[in-house]
Coordinates of C-alpha atoms in Angstrom, one line a residue:
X24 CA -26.2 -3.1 -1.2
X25 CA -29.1 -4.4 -3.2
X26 CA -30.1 -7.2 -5.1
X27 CA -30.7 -6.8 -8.9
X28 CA -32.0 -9.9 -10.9
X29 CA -28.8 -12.2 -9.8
X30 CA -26.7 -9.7 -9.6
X31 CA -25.8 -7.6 -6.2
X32 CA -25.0 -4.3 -7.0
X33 CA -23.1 -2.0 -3.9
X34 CA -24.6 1.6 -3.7
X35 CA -24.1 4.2 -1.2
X36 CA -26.6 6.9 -0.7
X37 CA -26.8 9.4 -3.7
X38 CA -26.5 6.6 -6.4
X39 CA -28.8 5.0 -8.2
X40 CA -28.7 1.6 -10.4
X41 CA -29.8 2.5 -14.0
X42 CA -29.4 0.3 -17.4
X43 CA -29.6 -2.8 -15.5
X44 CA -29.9 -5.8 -17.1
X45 CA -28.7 -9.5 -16.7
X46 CA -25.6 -8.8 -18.2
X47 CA -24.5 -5.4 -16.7
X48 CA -25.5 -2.7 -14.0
X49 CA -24.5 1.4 -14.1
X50 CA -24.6 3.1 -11.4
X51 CA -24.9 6.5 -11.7
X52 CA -22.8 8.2 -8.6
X53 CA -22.7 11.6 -7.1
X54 CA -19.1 11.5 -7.2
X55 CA -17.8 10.1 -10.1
X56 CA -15.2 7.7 -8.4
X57 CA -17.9 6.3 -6.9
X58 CA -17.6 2.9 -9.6
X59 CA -20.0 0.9 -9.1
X60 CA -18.8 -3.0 -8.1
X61 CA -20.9 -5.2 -10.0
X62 CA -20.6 -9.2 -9.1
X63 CA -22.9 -12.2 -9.3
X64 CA -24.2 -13.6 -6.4
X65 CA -22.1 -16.6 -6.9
X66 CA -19.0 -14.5 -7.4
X67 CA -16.2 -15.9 -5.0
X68 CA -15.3 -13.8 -2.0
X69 CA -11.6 -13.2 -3.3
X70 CA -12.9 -11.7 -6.6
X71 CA -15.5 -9.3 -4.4
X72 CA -12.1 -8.2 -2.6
X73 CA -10.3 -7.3 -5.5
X74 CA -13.1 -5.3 -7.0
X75 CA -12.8 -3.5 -3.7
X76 CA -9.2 -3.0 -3.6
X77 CA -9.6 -1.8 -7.3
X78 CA -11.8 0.7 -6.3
X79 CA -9.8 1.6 -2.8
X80 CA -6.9 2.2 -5.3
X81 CA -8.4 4.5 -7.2
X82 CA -9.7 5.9 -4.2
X83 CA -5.9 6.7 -3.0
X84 CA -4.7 7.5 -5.8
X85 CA -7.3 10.7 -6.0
X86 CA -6.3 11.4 -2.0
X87 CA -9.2 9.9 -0.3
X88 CA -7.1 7.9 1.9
X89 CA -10.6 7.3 4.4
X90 CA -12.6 5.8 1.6
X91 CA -9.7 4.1 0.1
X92 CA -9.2 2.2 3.8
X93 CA -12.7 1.5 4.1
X94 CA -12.7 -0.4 0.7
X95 CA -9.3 -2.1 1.5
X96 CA -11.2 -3.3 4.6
X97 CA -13.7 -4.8 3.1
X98 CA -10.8 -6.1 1.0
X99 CA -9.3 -7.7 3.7
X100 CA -12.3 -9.1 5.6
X101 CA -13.3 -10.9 2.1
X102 CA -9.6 -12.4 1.4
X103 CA -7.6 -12.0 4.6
X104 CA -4.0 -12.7 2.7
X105 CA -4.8 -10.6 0.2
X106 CA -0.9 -9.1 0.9
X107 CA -1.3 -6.1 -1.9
X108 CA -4.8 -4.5 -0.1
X109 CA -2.9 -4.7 3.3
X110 CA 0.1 -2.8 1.4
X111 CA -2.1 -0.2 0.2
X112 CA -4.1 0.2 3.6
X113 CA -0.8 1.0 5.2
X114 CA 0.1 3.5 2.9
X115 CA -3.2 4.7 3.0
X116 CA -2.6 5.1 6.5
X117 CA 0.6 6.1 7.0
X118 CA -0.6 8.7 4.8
X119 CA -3.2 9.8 6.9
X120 CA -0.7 9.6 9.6
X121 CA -2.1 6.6 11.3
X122 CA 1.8 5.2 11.5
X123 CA 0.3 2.5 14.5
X124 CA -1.6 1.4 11.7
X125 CA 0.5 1.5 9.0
X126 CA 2.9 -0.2 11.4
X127 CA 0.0 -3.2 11.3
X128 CA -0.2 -3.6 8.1
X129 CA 3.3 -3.9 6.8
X130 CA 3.9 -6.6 9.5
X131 CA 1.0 -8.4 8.6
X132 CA 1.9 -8.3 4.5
X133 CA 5.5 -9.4 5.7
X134 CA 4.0 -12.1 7.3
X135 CA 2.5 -13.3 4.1
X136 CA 4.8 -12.8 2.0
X137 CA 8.6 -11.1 2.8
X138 CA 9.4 -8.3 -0.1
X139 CA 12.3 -5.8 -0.1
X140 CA 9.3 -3.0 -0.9
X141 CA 6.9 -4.2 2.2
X142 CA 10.5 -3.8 4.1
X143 CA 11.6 -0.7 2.2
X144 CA 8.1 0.6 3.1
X145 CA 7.8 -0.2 6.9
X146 CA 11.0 1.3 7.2
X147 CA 9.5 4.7 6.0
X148 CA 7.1 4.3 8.6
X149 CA 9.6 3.4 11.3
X150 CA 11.9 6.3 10.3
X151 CA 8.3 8.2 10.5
X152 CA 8.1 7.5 14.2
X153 CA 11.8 8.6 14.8
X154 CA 12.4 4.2 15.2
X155 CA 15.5 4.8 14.0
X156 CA 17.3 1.6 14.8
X157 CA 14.3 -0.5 13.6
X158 CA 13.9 1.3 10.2
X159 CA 18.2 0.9 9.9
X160 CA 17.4 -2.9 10.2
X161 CA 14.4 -3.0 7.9
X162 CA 16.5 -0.6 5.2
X163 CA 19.2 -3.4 5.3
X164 CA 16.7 -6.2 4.6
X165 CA 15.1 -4.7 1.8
X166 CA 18.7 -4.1 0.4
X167 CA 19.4 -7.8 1.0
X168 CA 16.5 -8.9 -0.6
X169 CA 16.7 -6.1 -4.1
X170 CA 20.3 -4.6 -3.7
X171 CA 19.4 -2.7 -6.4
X172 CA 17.3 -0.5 -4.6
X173 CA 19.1 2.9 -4.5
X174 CA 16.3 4.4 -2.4
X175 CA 17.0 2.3 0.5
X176 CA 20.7 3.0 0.0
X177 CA 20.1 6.8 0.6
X178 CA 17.9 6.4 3.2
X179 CA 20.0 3.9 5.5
X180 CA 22.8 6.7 4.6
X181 CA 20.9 9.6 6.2
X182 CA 19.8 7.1 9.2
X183 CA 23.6 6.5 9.8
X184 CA 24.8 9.7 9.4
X185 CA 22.5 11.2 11.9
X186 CA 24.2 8.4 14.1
X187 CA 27.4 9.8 13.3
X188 CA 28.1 6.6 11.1
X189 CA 30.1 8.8 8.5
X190 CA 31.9 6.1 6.7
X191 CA 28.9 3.9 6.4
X192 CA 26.8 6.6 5.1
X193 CA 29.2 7.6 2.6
X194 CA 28.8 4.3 1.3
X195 CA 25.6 3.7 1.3
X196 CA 25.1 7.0 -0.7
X197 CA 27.7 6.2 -3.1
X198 CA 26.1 2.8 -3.6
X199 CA 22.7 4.8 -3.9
X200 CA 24.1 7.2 -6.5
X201 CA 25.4 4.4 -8.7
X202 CA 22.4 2.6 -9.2
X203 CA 20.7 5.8 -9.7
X204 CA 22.5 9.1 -10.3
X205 CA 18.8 11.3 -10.2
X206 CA 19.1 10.8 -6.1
X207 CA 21.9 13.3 -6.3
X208 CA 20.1 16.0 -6.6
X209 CA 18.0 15.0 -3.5
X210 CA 20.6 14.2 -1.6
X211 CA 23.2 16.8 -1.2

């Protein structure tokens, strides 16, 4: 990180600042995700998070799951309830099988602030580590809080099937299917 007139500029190595001025900063990266987060000095901490949650989303969205969770730590250590960069960092992680991790994360965003996707999402994770009964619970909590999440229908049908819950599961994917007939096809 360096300072440029009142502006500090993050680089890693391989980049370098060109065009700056007071009013902007390029930097010029060897990979071109590499965006270059441009703030004033004076710049509060919970806007430097989001420009680093920006970028950590755009580094998960190209697949870099380990620069997109070093971003959504710095993230995090800037604005600790900022609930969508500890959302993200699970994902990231649970995509980079790190389900402890993941497992973290979604309790901590819950903890902030309860959302049937935060539950629908730790669920996945739980189901991930073969937590059956814990991701059943978390799939019926996001369905109380969005029944209209067909998703989480189908998935609390498969859980209950497997525990030879037949009528249940017939339910659950017939409620699935109503809300949204494409999740035929996937479930069979």
């Amino acid at each position: 990180i360096g300072w440029i007139c009142d502006w500090q500029v993050p680089a890693h190595a391989g980049e370098i600042v060109a065009g700056v001025d007071r009013q902007a900063a390029v930097l010029l990266p060897v990979d071109p995700l590499r965006i270059g987060l441009i703030y004033p000095k004076s710049q509060p901490s919970h806007d430097k998070a989001k420009a680093y949650y920006n970028r950590g989303t755009a580094y998960q969205t190209r697949g870099n799951g380990p620069a997109a969770i070093k971003d959504f730590n710095v993230a995090l250590e800037l604005n600790p309830s900022f609930v969508e960069a500890y959302i993200n960092r699970a994902q990231a992680r649970q995509s980079q099988r790190d389900l402890e991790g993941a497992m973290a994360d979604y309790n901590q965003a819950i903890e902030l602030k309860p959302d049937a996707g935060v539950y629908y999402a730790r669920a996945t994770a739980r189901q991930a580590k073969e937590d059956l009964t814990s991701a059943l619970t978390d799939y019926s909590k996001a369905i109380e809080l969005d029944p209209r999440l067909a998703q989480a229908y189908a998935n609390r049908g498969v859980i209950e099937a497997l525990q030879g819950k037949k009528l249940e599961a017939r339910q659950d994917f017939e409620r699935a299917f109503l809300i949204d007939p494409s999740l035929r096809a996937t479930f069979k």
